[in-house]
CSV table of C-alpha atoms in Angstrom, one decimal:
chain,number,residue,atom,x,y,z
A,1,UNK,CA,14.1,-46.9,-15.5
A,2,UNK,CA,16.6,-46.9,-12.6
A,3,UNK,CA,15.4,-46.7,-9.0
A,4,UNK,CA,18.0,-43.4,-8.8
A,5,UNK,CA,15.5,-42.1,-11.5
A,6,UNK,CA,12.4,-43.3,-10.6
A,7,UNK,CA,13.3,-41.7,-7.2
A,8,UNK,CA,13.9,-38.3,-8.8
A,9,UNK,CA,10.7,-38.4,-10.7
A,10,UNK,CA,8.7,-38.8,-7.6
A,11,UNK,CA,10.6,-36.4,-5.9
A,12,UNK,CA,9.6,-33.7,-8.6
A,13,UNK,CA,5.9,-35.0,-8.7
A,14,UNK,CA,6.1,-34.7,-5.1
A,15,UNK,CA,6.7,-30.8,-5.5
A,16,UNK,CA,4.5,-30.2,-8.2
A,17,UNK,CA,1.4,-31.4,-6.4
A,18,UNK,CA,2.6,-29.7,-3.2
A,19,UNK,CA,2.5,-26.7,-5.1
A,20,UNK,CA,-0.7,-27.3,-6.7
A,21,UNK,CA,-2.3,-28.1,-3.6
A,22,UNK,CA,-1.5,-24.8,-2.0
A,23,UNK,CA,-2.6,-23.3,-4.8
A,24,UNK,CA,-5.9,-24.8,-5.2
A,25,UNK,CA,-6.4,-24.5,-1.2
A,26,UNK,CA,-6.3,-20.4,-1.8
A,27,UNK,CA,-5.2,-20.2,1.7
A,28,UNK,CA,-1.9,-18.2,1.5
A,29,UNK,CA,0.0,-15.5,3.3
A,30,UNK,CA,3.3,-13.7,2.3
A,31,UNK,CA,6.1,-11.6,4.3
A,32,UNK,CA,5.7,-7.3,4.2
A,33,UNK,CA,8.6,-5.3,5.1
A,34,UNK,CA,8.3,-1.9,6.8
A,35,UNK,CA,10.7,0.2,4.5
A,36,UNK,CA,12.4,1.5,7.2
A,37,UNK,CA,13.2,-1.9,8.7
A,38,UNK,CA,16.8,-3.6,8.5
A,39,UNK,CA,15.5,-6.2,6.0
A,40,UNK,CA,14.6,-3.4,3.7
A,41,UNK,CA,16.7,-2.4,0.3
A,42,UNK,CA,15.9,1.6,2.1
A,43,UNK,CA,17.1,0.7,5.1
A,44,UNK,CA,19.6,3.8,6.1
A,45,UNK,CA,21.5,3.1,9.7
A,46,UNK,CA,22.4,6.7,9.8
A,47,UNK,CA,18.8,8.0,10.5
A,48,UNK,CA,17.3,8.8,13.4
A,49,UNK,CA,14.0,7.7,14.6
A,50,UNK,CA,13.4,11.4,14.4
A,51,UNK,CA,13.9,11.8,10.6
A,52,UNK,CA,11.9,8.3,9.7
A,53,UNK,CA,9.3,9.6,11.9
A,54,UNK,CA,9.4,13.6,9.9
A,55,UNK,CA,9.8,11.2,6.6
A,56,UNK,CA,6.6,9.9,6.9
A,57,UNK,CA,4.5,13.1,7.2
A,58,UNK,CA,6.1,14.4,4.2
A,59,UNK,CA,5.4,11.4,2.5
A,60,UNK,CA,2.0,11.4,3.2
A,61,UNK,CA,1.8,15.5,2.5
A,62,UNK,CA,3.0,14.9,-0.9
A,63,UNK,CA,1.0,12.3,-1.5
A,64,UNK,CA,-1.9,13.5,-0.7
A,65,UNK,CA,-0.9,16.8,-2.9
A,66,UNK,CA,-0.2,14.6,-5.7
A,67,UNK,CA,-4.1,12.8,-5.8
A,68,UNK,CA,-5.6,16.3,-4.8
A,69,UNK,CA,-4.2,17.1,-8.2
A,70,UNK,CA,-5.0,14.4,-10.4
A,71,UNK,CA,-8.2,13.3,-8.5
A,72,UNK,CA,-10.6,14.2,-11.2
A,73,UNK,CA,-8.0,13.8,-13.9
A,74,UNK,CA,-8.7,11.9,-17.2
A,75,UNK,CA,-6.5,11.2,-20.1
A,76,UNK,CA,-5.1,7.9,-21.4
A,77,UNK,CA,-2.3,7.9,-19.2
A,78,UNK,CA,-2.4,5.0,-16.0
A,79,UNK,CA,-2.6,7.1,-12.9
A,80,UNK,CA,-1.3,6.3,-9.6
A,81,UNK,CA,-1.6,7.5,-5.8
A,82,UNK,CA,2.5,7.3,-5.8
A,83,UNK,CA,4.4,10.5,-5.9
A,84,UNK,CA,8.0,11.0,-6.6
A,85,UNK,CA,8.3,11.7,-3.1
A,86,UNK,CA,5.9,9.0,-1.8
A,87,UNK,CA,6.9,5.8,-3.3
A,88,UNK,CA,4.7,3.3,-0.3
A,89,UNK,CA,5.4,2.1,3.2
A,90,UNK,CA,5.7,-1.4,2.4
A,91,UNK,CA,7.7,-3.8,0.4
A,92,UNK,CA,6.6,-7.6,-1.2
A,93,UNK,CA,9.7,-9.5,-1.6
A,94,UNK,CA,9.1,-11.7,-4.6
A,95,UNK,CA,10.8,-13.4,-7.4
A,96,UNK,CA,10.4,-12.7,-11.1
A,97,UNK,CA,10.9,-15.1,-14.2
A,98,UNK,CA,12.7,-18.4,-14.6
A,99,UNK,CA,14.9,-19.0,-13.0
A,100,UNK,CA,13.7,-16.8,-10.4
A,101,UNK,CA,15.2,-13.7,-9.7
A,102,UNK,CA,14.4,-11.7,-6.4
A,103,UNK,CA,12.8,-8.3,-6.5
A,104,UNK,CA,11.4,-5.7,-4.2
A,105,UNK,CA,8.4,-4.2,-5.3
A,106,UNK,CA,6.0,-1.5,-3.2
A,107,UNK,CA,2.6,-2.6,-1.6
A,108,UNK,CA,-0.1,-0.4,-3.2
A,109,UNK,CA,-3.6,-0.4,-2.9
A,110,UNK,CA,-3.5,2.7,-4.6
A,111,UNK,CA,-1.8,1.5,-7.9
A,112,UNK,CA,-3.0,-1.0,-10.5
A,113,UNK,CA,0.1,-2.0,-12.6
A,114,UNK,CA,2.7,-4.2,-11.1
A,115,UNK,CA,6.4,-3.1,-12.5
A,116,UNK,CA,9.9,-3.8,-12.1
A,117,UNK,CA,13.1,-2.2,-13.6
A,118,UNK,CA,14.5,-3.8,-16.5
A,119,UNK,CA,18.1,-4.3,-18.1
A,120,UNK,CA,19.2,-3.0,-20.4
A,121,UNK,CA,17.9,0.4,-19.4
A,122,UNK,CA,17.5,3.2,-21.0
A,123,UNK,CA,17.2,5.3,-18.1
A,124,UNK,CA,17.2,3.5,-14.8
A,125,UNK,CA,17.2,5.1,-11.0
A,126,UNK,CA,19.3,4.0,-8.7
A,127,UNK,CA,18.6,0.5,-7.4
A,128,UNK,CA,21.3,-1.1,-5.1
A,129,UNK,CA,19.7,-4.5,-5.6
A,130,UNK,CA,20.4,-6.2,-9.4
A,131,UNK,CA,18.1,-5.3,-11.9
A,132,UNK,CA,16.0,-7.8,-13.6
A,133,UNK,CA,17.1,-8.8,-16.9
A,134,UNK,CA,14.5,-10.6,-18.9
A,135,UNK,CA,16.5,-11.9,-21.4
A,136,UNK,CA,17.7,-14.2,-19.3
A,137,UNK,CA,14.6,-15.5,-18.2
A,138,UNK,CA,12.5,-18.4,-20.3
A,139,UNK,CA,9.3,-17.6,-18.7
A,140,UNK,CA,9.6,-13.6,-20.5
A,141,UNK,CA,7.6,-12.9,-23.1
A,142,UNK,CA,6.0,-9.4,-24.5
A,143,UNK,CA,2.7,-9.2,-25.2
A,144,UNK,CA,1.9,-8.3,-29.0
A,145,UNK,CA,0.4,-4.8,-30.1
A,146,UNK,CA,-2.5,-7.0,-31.9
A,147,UNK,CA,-3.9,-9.0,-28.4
A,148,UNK,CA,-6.6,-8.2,-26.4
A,149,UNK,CA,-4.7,-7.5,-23.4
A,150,UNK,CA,-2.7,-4.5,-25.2
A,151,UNK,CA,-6.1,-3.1,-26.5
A,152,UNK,CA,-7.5,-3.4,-23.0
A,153,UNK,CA,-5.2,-1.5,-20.9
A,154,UNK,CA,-5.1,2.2,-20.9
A,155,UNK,CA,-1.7,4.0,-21.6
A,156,UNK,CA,-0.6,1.7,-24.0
A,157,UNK,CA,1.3,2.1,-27.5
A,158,UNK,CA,2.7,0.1,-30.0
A,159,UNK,CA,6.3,-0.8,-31.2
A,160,UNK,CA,5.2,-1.8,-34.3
A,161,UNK,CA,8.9,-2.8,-35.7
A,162,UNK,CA,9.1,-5.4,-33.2
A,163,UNK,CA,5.3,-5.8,-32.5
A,164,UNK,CA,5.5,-4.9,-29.1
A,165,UNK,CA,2.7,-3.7,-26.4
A,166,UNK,CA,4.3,-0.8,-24.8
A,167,UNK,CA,3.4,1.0,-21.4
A,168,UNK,CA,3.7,4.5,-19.3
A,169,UNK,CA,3.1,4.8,-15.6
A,170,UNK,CA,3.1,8.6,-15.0
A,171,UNK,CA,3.5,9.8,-11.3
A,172,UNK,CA,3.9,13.2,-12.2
A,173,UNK,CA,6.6,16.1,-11.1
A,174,UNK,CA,9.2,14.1,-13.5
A,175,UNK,CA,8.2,10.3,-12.3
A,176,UNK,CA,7.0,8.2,-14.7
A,177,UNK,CA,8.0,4.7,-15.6
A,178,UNK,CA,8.0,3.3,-19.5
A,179,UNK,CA,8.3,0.2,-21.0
A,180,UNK,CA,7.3,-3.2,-22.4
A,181,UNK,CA,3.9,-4.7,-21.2
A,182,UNK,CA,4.7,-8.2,-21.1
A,183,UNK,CA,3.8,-12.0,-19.2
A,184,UNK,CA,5.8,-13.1,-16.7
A,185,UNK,CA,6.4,-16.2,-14.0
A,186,UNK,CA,5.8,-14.6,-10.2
A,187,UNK,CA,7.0,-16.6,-7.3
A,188,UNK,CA,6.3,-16.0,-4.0
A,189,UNK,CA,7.9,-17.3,-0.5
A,190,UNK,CA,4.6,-18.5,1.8
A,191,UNK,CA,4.7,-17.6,5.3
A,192,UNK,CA,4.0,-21.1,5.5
A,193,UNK,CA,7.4,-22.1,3.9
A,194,UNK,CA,6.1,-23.1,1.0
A,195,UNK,CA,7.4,-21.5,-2.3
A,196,UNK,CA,4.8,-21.1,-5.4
A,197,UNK,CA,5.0,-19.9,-9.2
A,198,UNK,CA,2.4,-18.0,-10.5
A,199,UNK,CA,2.7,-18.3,-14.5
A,200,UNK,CA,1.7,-15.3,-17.1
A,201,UNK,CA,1.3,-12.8,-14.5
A,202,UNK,CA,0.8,-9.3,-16.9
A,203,UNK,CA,3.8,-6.8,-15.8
A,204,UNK,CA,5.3,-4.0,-16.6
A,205,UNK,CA,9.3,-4.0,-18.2
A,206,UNK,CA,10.3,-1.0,-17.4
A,207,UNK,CA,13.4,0.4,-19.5
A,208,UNK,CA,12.9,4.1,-19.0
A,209,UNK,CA,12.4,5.1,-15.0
A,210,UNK,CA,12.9,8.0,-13.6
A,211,UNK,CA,12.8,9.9,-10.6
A,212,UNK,CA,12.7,13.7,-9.3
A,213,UNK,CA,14.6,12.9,-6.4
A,214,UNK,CA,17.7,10.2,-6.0
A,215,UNK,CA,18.8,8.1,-3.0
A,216,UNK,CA,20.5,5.2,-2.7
A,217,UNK,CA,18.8,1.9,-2.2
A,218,UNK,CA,15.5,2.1,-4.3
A,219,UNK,CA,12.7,-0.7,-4.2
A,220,UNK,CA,12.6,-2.7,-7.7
A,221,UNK,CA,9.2,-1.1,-8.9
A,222,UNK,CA,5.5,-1.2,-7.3
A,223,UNK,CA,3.1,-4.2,-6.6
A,224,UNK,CA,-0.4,-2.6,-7.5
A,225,UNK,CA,-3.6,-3.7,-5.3
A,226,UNK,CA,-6.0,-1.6,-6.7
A,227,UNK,CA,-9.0,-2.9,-8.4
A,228,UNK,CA,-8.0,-2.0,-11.8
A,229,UNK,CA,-7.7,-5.2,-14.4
A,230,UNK,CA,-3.5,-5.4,-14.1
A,231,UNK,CA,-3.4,-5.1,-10.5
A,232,UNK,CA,-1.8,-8.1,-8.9
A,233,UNK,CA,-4.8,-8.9,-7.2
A,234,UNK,CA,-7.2,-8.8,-9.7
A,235,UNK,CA,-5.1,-10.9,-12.0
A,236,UNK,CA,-5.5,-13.7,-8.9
A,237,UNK,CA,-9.1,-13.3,-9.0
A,238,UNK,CA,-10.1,-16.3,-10.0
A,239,UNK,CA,-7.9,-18.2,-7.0
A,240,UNK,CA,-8.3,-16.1,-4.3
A,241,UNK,CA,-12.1,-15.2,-4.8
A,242,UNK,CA,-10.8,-11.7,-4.6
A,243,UNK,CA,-9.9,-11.7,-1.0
A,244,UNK,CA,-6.8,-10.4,0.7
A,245,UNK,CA,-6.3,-8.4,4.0
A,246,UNK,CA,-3.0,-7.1,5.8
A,247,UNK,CA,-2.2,-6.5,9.5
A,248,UNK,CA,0.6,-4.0,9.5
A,249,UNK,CA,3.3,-3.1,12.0
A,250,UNK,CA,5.1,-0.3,11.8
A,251,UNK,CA,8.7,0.0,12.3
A,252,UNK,CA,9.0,0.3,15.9
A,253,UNK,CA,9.9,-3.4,16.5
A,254,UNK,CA,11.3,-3.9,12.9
A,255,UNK,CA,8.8,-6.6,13.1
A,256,UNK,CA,7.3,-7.9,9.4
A,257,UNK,CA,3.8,-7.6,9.0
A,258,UNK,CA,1.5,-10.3,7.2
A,259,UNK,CA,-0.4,-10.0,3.8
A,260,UNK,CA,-3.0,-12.9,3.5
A,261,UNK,CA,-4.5,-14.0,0.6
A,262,UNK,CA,-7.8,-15.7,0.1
A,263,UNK,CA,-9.3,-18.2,2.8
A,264,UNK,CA,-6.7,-16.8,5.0
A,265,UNK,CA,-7.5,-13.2,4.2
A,266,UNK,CA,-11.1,-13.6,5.7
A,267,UNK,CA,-11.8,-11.5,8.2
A,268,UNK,CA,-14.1,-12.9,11.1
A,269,UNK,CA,-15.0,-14.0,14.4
A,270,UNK,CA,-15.9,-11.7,17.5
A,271,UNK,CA,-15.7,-8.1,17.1
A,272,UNK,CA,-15.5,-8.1,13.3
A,273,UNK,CA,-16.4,-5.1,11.6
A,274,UNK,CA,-17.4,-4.2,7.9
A,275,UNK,CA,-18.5,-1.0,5.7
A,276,UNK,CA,-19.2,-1.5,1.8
A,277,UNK,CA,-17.0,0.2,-0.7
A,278,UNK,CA,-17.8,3.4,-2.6
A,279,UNK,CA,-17.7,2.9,-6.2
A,280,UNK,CA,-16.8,5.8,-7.7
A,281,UNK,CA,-16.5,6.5,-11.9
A,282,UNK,CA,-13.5,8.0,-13.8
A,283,UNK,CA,-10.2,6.8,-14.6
A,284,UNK,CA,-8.6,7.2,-12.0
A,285,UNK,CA,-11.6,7.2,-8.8
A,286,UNK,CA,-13.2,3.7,-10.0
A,287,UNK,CA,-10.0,1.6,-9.2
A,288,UNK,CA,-9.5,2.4,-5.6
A,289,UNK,CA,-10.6,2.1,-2.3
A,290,UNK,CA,-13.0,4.4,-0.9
A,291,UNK,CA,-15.3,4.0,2.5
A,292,UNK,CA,-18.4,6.8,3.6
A,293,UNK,CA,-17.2,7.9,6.8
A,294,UNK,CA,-20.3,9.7,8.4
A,295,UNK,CA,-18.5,11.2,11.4
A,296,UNK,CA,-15.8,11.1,13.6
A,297,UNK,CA,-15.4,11.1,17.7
A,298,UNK,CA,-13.4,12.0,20.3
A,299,UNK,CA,-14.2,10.5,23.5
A,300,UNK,CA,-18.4,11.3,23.4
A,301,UNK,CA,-18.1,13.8,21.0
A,302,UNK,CA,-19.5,13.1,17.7
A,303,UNK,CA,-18.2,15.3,15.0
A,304,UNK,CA,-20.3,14.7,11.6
A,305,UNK,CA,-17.4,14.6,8.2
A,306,UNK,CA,-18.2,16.6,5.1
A,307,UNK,CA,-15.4,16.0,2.6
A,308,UNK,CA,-14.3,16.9,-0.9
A,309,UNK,CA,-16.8,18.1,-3.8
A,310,UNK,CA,-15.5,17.4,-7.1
A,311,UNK,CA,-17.2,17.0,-10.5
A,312,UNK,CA,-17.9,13.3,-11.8
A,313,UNK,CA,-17.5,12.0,-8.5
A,314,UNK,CA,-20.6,10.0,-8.1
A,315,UNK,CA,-20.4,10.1,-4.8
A,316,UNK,CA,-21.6,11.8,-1.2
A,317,UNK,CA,-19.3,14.4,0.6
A,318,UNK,CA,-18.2,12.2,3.0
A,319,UNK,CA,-15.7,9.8,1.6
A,320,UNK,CA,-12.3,8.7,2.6
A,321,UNK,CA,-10.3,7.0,0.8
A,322,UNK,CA,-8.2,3.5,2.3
A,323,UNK,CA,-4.7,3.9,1.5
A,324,UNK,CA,-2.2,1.4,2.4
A,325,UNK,CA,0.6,3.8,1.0
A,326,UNK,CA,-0.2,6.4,3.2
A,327,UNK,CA,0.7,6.3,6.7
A,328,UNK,CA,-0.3,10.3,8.1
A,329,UNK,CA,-4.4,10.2,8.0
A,330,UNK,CA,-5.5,13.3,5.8
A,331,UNK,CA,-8.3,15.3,6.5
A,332,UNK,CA,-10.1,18.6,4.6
A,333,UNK,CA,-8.4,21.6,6.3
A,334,UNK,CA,-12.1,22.4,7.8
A,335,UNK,CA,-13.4,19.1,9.5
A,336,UNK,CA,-9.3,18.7,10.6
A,337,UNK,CA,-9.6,21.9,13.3
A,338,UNK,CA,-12.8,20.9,14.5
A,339,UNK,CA,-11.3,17.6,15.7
A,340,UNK,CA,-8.2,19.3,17.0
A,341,UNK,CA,-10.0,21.4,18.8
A,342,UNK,CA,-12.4,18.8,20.3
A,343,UNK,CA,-9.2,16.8,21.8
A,344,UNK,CA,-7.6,20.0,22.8
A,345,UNK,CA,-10.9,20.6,25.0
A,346,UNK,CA,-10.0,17.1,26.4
A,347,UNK,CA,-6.2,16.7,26.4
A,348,UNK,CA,-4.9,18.4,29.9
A,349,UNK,CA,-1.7,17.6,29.1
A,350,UNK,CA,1.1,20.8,28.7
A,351,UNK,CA,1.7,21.8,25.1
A,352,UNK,CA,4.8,21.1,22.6
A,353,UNK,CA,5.4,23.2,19.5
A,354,UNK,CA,6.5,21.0,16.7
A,355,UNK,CA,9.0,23.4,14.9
A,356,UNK,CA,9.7,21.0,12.1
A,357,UNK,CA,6.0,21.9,11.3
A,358,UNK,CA,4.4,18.3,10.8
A,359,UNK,CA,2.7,18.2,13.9
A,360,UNK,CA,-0.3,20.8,14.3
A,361,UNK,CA,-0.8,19.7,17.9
A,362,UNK,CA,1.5,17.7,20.1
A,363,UNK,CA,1.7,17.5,24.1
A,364,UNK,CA,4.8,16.7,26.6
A,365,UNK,CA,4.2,13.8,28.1
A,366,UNK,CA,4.0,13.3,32.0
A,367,UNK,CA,6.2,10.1,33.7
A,368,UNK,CA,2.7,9.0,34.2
A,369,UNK,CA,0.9,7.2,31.2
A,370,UNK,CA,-1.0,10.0,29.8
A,371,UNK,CA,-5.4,9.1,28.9
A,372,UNK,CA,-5.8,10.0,25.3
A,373,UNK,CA,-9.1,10.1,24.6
A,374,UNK,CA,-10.6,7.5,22.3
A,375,UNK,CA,-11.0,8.2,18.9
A,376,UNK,CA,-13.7,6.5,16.5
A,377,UNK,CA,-14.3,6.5,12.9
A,378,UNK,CA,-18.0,6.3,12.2
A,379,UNK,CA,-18.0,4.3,9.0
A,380,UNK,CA,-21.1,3.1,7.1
A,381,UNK,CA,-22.1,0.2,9.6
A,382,UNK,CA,-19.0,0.2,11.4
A,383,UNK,CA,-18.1,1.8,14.2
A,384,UNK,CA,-13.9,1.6,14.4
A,385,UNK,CA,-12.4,2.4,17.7
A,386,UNK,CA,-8.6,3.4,17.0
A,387,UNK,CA,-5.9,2.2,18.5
A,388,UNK,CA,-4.4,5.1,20.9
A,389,UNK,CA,-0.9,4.7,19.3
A,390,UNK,CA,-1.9,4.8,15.8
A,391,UNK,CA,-3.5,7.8,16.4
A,392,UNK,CA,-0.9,9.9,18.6
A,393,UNK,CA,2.6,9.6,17.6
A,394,UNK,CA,5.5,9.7,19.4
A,395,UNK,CA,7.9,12.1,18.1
A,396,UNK,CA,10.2,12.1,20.8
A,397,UNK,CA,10.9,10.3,24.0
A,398,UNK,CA,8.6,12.6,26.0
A,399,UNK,CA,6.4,14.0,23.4
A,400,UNK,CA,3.5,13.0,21.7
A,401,UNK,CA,1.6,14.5,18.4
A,402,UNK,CA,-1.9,14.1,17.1
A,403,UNK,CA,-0.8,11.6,13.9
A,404,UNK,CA,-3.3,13.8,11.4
A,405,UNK,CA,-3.0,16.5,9.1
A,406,UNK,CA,-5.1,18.9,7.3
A,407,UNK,CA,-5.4,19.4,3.5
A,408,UNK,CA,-6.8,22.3,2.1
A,409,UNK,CA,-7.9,20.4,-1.0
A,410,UNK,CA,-10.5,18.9,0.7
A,411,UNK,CA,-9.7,14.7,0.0
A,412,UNK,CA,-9.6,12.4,2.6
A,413,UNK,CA,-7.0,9.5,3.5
A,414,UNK,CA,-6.9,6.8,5.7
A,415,UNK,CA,-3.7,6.2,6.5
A,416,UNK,CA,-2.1,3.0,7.3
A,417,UNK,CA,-0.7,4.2,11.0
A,418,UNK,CA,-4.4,5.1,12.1
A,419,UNK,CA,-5.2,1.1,11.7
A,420,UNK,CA,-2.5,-0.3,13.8
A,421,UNK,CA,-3.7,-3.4,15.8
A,422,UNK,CA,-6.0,-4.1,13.0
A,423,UNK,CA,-6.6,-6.9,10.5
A,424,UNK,CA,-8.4,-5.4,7.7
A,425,UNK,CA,-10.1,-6.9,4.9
A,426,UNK,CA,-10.9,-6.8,1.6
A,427,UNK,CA,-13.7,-8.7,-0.3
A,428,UNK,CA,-14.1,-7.4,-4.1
A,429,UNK,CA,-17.1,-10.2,-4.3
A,430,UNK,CA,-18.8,-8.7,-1.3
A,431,UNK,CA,-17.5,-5.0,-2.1
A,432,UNK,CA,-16.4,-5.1,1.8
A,433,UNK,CA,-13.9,-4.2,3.4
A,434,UNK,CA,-13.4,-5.3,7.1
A,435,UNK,CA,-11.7,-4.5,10.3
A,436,UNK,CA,-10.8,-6.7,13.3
A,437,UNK,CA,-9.1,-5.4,16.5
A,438,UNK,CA,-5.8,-7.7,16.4
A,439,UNK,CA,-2.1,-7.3,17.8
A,440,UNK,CA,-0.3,-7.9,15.0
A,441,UNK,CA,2.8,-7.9,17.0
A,442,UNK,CA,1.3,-11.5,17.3
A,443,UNK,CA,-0.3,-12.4,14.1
């Protein structure tokens, strides 16, 4: 062997172990992208920080419509919290297949099923970044109608000419996503710098996606972080001990925000706080995230939560559910005035009517600093103190609104503005999930 050879050899095992090694060290962190931000595939120049601002509350309004609906909902179709108008706040940048091809897919705690849009479509939306073509990619391959994995995921059929496991992914109002069920190489882009494959990952080929709405520059599909058995994070169990934990910015900065996986998605140190998970039944409850939220305070008044009723849910009134894709917090139309009114008792601050409607209550703002009261969700064991800015947005220069909204149906969302300047974790071993007070400017 030549030393040219011998040197490429080592240069290749070289990589390999480095990639093993961060593998093994389950101590990884990857890049999320606001969707409003520059580096996003949504990223529109030509609105204003008015419209991204009204976009979000609708977002979160039609969202929360969407699971009101299909809350207690069974059938043998996969369910999922996104809406055709709500399609998640974040975006993983990752690669698919091999070689690997670059991708956009939606952050979802939410969702279960990872997806991406695949040539040659049948019916595809518009996506402004190339479509995935899997065909051209040796790592592809579809997994048969006669494996375990086909007979283990719900919303599955058969193509039995071509012995193929086939999928649907119904959002409802006219969004749904169809295709092939299939293993695939993912590759992801460390914080760290490194960059590591992930081989047979299950996801979703999707041939047939549509939408009830169009606009230009689309994500590539949906990563899925709920606890269902194809969620991304489930199917990295076994590495990451089924940790992972997210400190989000929002867009004001266009700064990224971090997604930790892992060792380096523990959540701990001084002022660490943690509530167990509700675990509810059904299809569609079972695979999500859901805390008991006793009560809610603003300043020294306590104000005790009673949420939705709904039968099969085995569990108490007061529930809320965690939602990364959600960034207005919802609340049932009956505990939501009561807290109005208790920070209208302490707000001194002169009025503003919101006439786009989003905003129930929002106040002009003096050119001195204004003193919001605190607010602080009373969680099973954990006592969260909100950040003042997650929970009073600033729709204009001058005005601030009360960033919550009432929902007649009755469920409950914590949205993923309301946890600004927090790391929060997730521990599927521990059934935990945890909150830190951190600038994540800084993280």
């Amino acid at each position: 062997m030549s030393y040219f050879s011998s040197f490429i050899l080592l240069f290749f095992c070289i990589i390999y172990l480095t990639v093993i090694s961060h593998a093994i060290n389950n101590d990884f962190s990857v890049e999320l992208i606001h969707r409003d931000s520059y580096k996003s595939p949504l990223y529109d120049p030509s609105q204003t920080k008015f419209q991204l601002i009204l976009n979000a509350v609708h977002r979160s309004i039609n969202r929360a419509n969407y699971m009101n609906k299909e809350f207690s909902t069974t059938g043998n179709k996969f369910k999922s919290s996104l809406t055709a108008d709500s399609d998640g706040e974040y975006l993983m940048n990752y690669s698919v297949g091999t070689p690997p091809f670059n991708v956009y897919g939606f952050f979802d705690t939410g969702s279960n099923l990872m997806w991406v849009q695949c040539k040659p479509c049948n019916i595809c939306y518009n996506q402004t970044s190339p479509i995935f073509n899997p065909s051209k990619s040796s790592s592809y391959q579809n997994i048969l109608c006669s494996s375990r994995t086909c007979k283990s995921v719900e919303a599955t059929s058969c193509s039995y000419d071509r012995d193929a496991c086939k999928y649907t992914v119904d959002y409802g109002r006219g969004t749904k996503t169809q295709g092939d069920l299939s293993v695939e190489t993912l590759t992801l882009n460390f914080t760290s710098g490194s960059i590591v494959s992930f081989p047979k990952i299950v996801i979703g080929c999707g041939y047939t996606n549509t939408l009830s709405w169009e606009y230009n520059g689309q994500s590539s599909g949906v990563v899925g972080f709920g606890k269902g058995p194809t969620s991304f994070i489930k199917q990295l169990d076994s590495l990451i001990d089924g940790k992972f934990s997210y400190c989000l910015n929002d867009n004001e900065l266009n700064l990224s925000s971090k997604l930790n996986f892992g060792d380096a998605a523990i959540v701990s140190g001084d002022n660490v706080l943690s509530s167990p998970m509700i675990n509810m039944i059904g299809n569609y409850q079972k695979d999500y995230y859901y805390l008991n939220l006793k009560a809610f305070s603003v300043g020294n008044k306590r104000i005790k939560f009673r949420g939705f009723k709904n039968k099969g849910i085995n569990a108490s009134t007061d529930t809320i559910l965690v939602d990364s894709g959600t960034p207005v917090t919802i609340f049932p139309h009956h505990f939501y005035h009561r807290l109005e009114s208790a920070v209208k008792k302490v707000v001194k601050l002169k009025r503003f009517k919101d006439d786009s409607g989003s905003y129930s209550l929002c106040y002009n703002m003096t050119s001195h600093q204004p003193k919001f009261p605190i607010l602080t969700a009373h969680f099973n064991g954990a006592d969260v103190k909100l950040d003042s800015n997650g929970v009073f947005h600033q729709l204009y220069e001058r005005v601030k609104c009360l960033g919550f909204r009432p929902n007649n149906d009755g469920l409950a969302i914590l949205g993923s503005k309301a946890l600004l300047n927090y790391l929060v974790g997730y521990d599927l071993k521990k059934n935990i999930i945890s909150f830190k007070p951190t600038d994540c400017t800084k993280y």
